[in-house]
Coordinates of C-alpha atoms and ligand atoms in Angstrom, one line a residue:
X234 CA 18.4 17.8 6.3
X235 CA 16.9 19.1 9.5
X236 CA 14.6 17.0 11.3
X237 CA 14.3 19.2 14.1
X238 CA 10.6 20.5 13.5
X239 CA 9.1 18.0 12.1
X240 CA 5.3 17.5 12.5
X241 CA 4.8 14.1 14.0
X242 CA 1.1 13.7 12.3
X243 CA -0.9 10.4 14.2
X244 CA -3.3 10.5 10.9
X245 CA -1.6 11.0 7.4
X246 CA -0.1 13.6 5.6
X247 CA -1.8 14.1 2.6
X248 CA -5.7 15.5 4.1
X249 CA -7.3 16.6 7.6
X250 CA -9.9 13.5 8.7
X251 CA -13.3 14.0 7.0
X252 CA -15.4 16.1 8.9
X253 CA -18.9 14.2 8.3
X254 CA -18.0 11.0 10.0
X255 CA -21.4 9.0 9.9
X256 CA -22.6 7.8 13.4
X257 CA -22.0 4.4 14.7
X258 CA -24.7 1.1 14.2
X259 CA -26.9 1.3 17.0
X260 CA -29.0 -1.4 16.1
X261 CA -29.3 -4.7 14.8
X262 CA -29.4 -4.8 11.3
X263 CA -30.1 -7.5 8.5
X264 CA -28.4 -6.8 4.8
X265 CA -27.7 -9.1 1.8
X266 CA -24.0 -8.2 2.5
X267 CA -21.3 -7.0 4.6
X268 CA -18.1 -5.8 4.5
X269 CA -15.7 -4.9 7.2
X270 CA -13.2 -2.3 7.3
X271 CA -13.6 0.8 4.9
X272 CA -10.1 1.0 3.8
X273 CA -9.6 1.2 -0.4
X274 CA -10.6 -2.7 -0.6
X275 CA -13.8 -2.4 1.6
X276 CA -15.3 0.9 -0.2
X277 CA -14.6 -0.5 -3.2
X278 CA -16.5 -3.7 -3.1
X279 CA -19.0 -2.0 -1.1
X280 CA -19.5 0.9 -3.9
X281 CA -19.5 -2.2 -6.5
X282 CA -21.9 -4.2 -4.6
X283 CA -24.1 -0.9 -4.6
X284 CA -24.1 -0.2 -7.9
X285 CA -24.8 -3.7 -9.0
X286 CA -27.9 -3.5 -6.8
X287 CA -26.8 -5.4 -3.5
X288 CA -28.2 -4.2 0.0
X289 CA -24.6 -4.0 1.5
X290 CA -23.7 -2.4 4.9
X291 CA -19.8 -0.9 5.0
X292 CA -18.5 -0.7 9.0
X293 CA -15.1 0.6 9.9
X294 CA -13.5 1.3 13.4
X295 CA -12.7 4.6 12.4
X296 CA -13.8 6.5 9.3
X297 CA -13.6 5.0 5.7
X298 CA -10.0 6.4 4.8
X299 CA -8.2 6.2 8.2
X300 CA -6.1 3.5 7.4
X301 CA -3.5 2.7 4.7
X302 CA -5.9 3.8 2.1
X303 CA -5.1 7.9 2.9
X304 CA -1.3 7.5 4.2
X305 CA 0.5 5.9 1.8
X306 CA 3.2 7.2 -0.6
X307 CA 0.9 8.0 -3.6
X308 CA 3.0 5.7 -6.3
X309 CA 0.4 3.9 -8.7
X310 CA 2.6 0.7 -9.3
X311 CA 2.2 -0.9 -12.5
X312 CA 4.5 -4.2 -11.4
X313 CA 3.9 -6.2 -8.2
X314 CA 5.7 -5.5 -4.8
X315 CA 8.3 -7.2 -2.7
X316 CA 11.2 -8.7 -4.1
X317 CA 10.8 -9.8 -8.4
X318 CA 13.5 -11.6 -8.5
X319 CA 12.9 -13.7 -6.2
X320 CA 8.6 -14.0 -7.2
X321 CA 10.0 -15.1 -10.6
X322 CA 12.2 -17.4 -8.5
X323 CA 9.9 -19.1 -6.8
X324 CA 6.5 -18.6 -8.9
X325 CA 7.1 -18.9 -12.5
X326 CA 4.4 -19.6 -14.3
X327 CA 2.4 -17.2 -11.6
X328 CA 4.6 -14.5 -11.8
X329 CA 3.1 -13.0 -15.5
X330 CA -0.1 -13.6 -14.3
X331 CA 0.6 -11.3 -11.0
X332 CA 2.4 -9.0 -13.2
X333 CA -0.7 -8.9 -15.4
X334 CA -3.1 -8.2 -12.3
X335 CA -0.6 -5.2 -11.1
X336 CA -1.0 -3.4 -14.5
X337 CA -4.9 -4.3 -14.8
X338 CA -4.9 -2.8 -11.1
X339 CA -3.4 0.3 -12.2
X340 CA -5.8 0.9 -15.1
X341 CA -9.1 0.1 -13.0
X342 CA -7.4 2.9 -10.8
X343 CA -7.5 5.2 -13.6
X344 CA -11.0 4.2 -14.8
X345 CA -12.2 5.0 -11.4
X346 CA -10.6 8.2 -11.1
X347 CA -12.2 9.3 -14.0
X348 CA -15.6 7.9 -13.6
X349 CA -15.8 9.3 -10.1
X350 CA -14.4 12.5 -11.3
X351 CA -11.8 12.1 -8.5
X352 CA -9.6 15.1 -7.8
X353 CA -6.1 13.7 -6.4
X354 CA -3.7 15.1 -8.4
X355 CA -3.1 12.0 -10.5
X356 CA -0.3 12.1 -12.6
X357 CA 0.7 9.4 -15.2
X358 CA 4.1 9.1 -14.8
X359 CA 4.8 5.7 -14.3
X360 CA 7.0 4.8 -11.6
X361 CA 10.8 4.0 -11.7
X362 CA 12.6 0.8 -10.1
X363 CA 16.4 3.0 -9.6
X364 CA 19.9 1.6 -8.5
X365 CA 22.1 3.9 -6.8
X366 CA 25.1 1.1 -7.0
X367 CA 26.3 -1.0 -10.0
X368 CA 24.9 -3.8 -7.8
X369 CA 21.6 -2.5 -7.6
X370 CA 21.8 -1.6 -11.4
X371 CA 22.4 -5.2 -12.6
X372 CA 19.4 -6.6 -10.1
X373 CA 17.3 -3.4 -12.1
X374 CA 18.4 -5.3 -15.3
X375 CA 17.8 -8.9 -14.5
X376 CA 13.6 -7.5 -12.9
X377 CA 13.5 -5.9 -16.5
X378 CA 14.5 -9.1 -18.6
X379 CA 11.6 -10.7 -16.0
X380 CA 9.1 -8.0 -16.4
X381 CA 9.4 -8.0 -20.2
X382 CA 9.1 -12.1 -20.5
X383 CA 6.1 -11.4 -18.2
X384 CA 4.4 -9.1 -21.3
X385 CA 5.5 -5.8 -19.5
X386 CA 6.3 -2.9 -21.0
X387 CA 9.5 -0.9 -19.6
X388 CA 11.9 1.1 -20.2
X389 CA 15.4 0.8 -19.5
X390 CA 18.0 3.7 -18.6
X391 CA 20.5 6.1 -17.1
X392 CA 18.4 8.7 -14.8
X393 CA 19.3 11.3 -17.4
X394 CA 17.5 8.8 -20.2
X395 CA 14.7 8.4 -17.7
X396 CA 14.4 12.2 -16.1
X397 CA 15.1 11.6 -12.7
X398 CA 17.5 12.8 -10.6
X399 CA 21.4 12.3 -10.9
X400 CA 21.4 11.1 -7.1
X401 CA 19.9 7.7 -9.0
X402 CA 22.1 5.7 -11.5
X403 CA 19.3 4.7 -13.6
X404 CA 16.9 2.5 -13.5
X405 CA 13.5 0.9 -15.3
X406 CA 10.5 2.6 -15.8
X407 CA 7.1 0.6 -15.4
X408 CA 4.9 2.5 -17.9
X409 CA 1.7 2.3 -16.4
X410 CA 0.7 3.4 -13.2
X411 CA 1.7 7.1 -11.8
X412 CA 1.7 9.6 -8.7
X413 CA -1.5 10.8 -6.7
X414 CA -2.5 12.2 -3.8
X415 CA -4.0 9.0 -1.8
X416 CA -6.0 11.0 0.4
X417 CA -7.9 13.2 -1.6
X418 CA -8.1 9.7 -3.7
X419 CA -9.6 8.1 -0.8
X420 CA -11.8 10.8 0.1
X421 CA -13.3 10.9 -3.0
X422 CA -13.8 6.9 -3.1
X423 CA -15.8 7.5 0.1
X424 CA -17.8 11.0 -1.2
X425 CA -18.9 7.8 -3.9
X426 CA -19.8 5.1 -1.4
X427 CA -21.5 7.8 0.9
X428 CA -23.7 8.8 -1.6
X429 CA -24.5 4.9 -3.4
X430 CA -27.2 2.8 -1.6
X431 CA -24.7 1.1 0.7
X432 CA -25.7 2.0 4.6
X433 CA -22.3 2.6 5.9
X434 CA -21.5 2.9 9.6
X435 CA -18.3 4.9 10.8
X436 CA -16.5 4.3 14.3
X437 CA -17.9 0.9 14.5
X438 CA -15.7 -2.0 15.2
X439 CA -16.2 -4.9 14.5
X440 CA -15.6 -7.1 17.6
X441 CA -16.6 -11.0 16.1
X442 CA -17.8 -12.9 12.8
X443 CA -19.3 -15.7 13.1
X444 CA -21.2 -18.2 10.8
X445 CA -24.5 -19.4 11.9
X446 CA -26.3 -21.9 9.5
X447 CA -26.2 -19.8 6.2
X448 CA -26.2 -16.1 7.9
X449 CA -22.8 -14.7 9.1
X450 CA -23.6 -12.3 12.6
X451 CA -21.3 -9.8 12.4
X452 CA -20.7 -8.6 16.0
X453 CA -19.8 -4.9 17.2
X454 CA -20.3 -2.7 20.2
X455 CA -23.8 -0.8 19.5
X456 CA -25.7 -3.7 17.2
X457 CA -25.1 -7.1 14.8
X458 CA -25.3 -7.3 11.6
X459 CA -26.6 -10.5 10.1
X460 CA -25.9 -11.1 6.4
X461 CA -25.7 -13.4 4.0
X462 CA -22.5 -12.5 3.3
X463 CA -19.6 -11.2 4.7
X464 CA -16.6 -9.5 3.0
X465 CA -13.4 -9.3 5.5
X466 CA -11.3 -6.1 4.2
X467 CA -9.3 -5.1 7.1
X468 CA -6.0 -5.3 5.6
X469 CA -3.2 -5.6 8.5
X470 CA -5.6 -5.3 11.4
X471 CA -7.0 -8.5 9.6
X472 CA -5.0 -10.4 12.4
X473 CA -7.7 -9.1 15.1
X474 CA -10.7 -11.5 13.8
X475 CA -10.6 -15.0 15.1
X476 CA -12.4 -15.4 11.9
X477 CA -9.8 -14.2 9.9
X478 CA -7.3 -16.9 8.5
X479 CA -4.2 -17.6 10.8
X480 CA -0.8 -16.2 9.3
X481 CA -2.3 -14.7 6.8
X482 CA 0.0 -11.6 6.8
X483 CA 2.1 -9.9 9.2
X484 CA 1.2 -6.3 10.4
X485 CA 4.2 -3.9 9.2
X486 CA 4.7 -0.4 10.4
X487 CA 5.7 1.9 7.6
X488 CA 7.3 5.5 7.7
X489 CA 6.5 8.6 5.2
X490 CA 8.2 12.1 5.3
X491 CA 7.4 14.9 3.5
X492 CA 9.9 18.2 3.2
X493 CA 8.6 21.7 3.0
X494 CA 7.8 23.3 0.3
X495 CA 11.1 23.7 -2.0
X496 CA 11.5 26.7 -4.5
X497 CA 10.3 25.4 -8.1
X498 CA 13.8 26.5 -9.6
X499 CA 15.9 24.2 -7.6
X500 CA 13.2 21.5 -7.9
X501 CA 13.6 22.4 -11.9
X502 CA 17.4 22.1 -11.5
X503 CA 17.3 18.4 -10.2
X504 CA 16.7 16.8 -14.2
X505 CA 13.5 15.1 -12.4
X506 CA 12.0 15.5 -15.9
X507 CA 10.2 13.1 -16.4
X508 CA 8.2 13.1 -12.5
X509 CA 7.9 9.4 -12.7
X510 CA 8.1 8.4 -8.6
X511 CA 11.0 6.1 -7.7
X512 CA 11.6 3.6 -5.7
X513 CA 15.0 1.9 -5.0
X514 CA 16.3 -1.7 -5.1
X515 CA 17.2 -2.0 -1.4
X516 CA 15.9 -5.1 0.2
X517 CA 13.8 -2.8 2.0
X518 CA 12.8 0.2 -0.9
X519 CA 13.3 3.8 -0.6
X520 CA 10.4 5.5 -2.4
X521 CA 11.0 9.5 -3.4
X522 CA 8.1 11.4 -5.4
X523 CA 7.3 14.3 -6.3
X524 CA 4.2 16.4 -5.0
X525 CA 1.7 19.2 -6.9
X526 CA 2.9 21.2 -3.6
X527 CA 6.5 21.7 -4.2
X528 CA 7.8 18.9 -1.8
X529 CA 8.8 15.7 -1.7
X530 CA 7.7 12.4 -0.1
X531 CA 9.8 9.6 0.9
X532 CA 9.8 6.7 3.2
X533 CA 9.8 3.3 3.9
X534 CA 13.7 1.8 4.3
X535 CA 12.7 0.7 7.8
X536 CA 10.3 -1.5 8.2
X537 CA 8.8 -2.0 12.0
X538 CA 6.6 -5.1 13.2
X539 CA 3.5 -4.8 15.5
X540 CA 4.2 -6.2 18.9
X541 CA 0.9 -8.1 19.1
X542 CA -3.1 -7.5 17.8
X543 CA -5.0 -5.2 18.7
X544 CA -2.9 -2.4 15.9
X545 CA -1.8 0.0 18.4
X546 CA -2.4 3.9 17.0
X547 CA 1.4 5.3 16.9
X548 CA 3.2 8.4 15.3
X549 CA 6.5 7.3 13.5
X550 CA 9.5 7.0 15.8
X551 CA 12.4 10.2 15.6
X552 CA 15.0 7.5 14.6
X553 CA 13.1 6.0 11.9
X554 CA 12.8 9.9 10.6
X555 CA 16.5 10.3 11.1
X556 CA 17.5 7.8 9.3
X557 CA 15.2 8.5 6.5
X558 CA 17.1 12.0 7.0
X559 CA 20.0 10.8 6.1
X560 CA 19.1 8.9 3.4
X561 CA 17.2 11.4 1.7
X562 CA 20.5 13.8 1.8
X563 CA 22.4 11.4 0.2
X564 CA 20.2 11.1 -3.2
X565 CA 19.4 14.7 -3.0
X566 CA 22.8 16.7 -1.9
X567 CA 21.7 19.7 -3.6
X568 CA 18.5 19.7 -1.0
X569 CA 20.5 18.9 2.2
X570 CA 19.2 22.4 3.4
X571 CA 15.8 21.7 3.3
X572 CA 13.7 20.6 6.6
X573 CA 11.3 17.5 7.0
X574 CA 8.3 19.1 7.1
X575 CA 6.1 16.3 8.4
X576 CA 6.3 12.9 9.1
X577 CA 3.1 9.8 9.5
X578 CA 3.2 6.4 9.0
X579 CA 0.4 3.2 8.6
X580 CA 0.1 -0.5 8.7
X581 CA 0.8 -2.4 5.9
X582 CA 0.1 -6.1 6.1
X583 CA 3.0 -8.8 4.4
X584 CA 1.9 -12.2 3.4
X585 CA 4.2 -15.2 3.7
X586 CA 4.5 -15.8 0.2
X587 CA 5.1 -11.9 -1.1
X588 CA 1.7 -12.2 -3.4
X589 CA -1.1 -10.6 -3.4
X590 CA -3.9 -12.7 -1.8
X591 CA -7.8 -13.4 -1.6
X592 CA -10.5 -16.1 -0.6
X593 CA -12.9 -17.5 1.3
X594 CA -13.3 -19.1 4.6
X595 CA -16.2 -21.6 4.8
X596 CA -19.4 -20.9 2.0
X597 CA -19.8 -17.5 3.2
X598 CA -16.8 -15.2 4.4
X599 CA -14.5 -13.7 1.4
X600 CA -10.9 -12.3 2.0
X601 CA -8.9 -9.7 0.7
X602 CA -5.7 -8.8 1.6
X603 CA -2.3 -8.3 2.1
X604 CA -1.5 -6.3 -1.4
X605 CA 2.0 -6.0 0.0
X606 CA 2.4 -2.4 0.3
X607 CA 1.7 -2.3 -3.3
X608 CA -2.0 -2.3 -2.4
X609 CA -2.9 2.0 -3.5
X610 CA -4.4 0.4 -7.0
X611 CA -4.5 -3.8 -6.0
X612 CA -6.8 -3.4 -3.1
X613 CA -9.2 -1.4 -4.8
X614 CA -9.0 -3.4 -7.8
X615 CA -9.3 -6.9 -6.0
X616 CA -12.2 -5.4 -4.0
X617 CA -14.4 -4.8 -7.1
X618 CA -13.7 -8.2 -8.6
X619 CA -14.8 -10.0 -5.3
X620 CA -18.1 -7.6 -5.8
X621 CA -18.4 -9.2 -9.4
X622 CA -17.3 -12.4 -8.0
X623 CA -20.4 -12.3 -5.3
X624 CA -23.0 -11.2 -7.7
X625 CA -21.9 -13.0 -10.9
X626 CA -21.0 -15.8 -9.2
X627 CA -17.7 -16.5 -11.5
X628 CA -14.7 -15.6 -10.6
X629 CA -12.5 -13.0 -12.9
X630 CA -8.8 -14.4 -14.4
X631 CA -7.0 -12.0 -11.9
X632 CA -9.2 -13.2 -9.6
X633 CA -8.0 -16.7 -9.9
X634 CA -4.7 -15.4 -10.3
X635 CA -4.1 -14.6 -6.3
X636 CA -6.7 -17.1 -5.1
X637 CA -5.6 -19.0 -2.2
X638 CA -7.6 -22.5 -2.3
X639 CA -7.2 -22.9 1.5
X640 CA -7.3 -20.1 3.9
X641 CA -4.2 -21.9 5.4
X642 CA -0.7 -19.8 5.3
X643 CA 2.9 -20.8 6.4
X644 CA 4.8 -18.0 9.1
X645 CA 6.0 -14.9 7.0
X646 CA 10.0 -15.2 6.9
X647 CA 12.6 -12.4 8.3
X648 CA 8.9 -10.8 9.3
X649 CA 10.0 -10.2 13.2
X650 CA 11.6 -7.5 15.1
X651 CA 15.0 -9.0 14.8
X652 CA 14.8 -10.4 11.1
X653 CA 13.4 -6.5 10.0
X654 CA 16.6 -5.6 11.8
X655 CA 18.7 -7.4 10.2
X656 CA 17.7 -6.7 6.9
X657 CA 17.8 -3.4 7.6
X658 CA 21.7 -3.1 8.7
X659 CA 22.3 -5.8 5.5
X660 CA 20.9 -2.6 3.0
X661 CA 23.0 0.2 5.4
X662 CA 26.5 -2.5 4.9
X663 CA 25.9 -2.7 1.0
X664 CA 25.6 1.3 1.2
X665 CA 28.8 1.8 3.0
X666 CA 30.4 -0.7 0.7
X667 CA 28.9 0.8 -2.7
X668 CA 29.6 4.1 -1.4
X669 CA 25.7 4.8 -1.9
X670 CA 24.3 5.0 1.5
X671 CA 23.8 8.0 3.9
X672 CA 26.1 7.9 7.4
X673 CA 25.0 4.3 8.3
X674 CA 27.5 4.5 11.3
X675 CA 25.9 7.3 12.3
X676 CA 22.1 5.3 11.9
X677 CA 20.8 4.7 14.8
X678 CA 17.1 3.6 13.7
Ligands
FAD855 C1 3.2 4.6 4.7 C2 2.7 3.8 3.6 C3 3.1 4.0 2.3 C4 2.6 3.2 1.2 N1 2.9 3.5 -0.1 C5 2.2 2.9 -1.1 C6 2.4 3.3 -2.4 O1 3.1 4.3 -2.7 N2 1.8 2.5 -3.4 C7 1.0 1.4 -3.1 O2 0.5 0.8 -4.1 N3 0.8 1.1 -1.9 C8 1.4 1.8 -0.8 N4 1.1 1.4 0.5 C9 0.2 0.3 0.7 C10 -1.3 0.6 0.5 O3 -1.6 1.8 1.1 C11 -2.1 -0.5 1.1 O4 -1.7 -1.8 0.5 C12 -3.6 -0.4 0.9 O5 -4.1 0.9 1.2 C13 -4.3 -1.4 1.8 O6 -5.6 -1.6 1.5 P1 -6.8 -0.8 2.2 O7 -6.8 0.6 1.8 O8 -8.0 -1.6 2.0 O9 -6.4 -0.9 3.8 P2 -6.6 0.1 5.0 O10 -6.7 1.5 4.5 O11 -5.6 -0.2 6.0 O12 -8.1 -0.3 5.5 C14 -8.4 -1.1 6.5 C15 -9.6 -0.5 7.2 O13 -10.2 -1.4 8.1 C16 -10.6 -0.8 9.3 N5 -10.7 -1.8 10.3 C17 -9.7 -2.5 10.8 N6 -10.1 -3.4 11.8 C18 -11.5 -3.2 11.8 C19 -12.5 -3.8 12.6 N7 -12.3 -4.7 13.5 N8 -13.8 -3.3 12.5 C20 -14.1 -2.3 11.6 N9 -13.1 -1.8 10.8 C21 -11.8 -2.2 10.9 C22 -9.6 0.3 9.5 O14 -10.1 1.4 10.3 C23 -9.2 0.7 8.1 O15 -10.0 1.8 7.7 C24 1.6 2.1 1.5 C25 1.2 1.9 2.8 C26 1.7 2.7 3.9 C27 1.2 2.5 5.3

């Protein structure tokens, strides 16, 4: 694959930036309440707290959109992220109920795409959790003996029983969930919230939150906002609040590529029948989907930890897109010709415990976060129910289900330069053993 041309993009992929960004706050203001950082979790619990007749005021650093929310891979997961095994491990009677939330996520995700009348290519091809070793294929095996006691539904198979490409052994298809385009998804999320009653305020960042008696001031450059609430929904750059709960998740720099367009006959001559996105059972993953443009996307395999708060912007590093190169060649020999196109990245944030989490800090600050990279349909999701949660007062079952009683967090594991690293060169050695890998003595990432 030639990575020679490729279009380092500093924003995403998928869309150009919006071009009616909304001016900053200029002016102290006084709402019922506010959240911070427009990213899928913030514009949906401020569109939710809208629509339930809340006077809520949205602020983002940027635009609503420019973080995660309109980079990521697209892949509607039905199942929850990180490591299952090891979730089932370590959480058993949680893990269904975690399970249960990923699939309701998934659905609310749907509902809102058609409510909104949302066009981003949605698809509803489930995904696909593929081996590409006999190692990886018994570990696909033992997730689907966990997901099925959990009450999911899946389906078992070679690739040619599940329609995706022979570069894959097989694998297990989660049924629900599918393949968008996350930034016309995101866009349209924020055409919603534009047009609710929320005020929302664009390249505003906030600088502090702080509780005073029962208002929270919520601090930035050109005005404070005092409210009677305050939703924090900042995702990785949660870390830059001193309000924010220590530990909470490590900030995680992942890598997407996309290759140009490829002639529909040789994309048809694949067996990728079925469309379902994949995603492999590395320690790290390798996603590849499929895109309504002829190209595919596919990433991660690396991941990268941020030096130190403030989130630095950065463009995804040549090695990184090598190695993803190289990678990418090996599942797909039959496209070794074709160039990388383009290549972005974002910040995803990774909690200590692997699980989706929420809560509350003191009477008056909510969380959300840290929907570990699986957070395209989570983070909206968990956004609307702490919406419900603030006007209803009760708290939903899925809710409950990722509530963390104290905001209180032990130090991620293998989450630092050297432990990404390492697990990193552990996935390239089982390649070159398994036979399944790429050049790993030629990576260099
Ligand atoms: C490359 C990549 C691939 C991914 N692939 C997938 C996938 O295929 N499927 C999946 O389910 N998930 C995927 N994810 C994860 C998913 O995108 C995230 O979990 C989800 O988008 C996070 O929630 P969010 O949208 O609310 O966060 P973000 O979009 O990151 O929103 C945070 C917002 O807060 C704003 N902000 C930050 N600090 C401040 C401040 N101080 N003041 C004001 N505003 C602030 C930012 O500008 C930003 O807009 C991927 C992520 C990446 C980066």
């Amino acid at each position: 694959m030639k990575t020679d041309n490729v279009a380092y993009t500093p924003f995403s992929g998928w869309i150009d930036p919006p071009g009616d960004v909304r001016p900053a706050l200029g002016a102290d203001v006084t709402c019922e309440v506010a959240v911070v950082g427009g990213g899928l979790a913030g514009m949906s619990t401020a569109l939710r707290l809208a629509e339930r007749g809340r006077d809520v005021v949205l602020l983002d650093a940027e635009f609503c959109g420019h973080g995660s929310a309109s980079r990521n891979a697209g892949q509607v997961a039905g199942a929850p992220g990180g490591d299952m095994q090891l979730l089932g491990l370590l959480y058993p009677k949680r893990f269904p109920r975690v399970v249960r939330v990923a699939e309701n996520a998934a659905h609310h995700v749907e509902g809102l795409i058609e409510r909104l009348d949302i066009d981003c290519d949605y698809e509803a091809t489930g995904n696909v959790l593929t081996a590409v070793s006999r190692g990886q294929m018994g570990r696909v095996r033992r997730v689907a003996r966990l997901l099925e006691k959990a009450g999911a539904k899946v389906e078992l198979g070679t690739s040619e029983e599940l329609g995706i490409p022979r570069g894959f052994l097989g694998g297990l298809r989660e049924s629900v969930g599918g393949l968008m385009n996350p930034g016309k998804f995101s866009l349209g999320i924020r055409r919603a919230v534009l047009a609710s009653g929320a005020r929302v305020f664009e390249q505003t960042r906030v600088t502090d939150v702080r509780q005073n008696g029962d208002q929270v001031v919520v601090r930035t450059p050109g005005g404070e906002v005092r409210a009677q609430q305050v939703v924090l929904a900042t995702n990785a750059y949660g870390g830059e609040l001193a309000i924010a709960p220590k530990r909470l998740s490590a900030p995680i720099w992942v890598t997407e590529v996309e290759t140009e367009p490829i002639d529909p006959a040789r994309l048809a001559a694949l067996g990728w029948t079925s469309r379902s996105g994949v995603v492999t059972q590395h320690n790290v993953m390798e996603n590849y989907r499929l895109t309504s443009r002829d190209t595919i996307v596919f990433g991660v395999r690396r991941l990268q930890r941020a030096r130190a708060h403030p989130l630095p912007p950065r463009q995804p590093d040549e090695a990184v897109v090598a190695d993803l190169a190289r990678a990418f060649e090996r599942r797909f020999p039959a496209l070794a010709d074709v160039a990388a196109a383009r290549a972005w990245g974002g910040w995803v944030a990774i909690t200590s415990s692997w699980l989706p989490v929420a809560g509350k800090v003191g009477d008056n600050v909510f969380y959300s976060a840290a929907c570990v990279g699986h957070g395209l349909a989570q983070a909206p999701y968990v956004g609307s129910l702490i919406a419900d949660l603030i006007v209803d007062g009760e708290q939903h079952e899925d809710l409950r289900s990722i509530w963390a009683q104290k905001p209180k967090f032990p130090p991620p594991l293998m989450m630092g330069p050297l432990g990404l690293r390492t697990v990193w060169a552990v996935d390239r050695f089982n390649d070159l053993i398994n036979g399944s890998g790429g050049n790993a003595r030629r990576g260099t990432a």
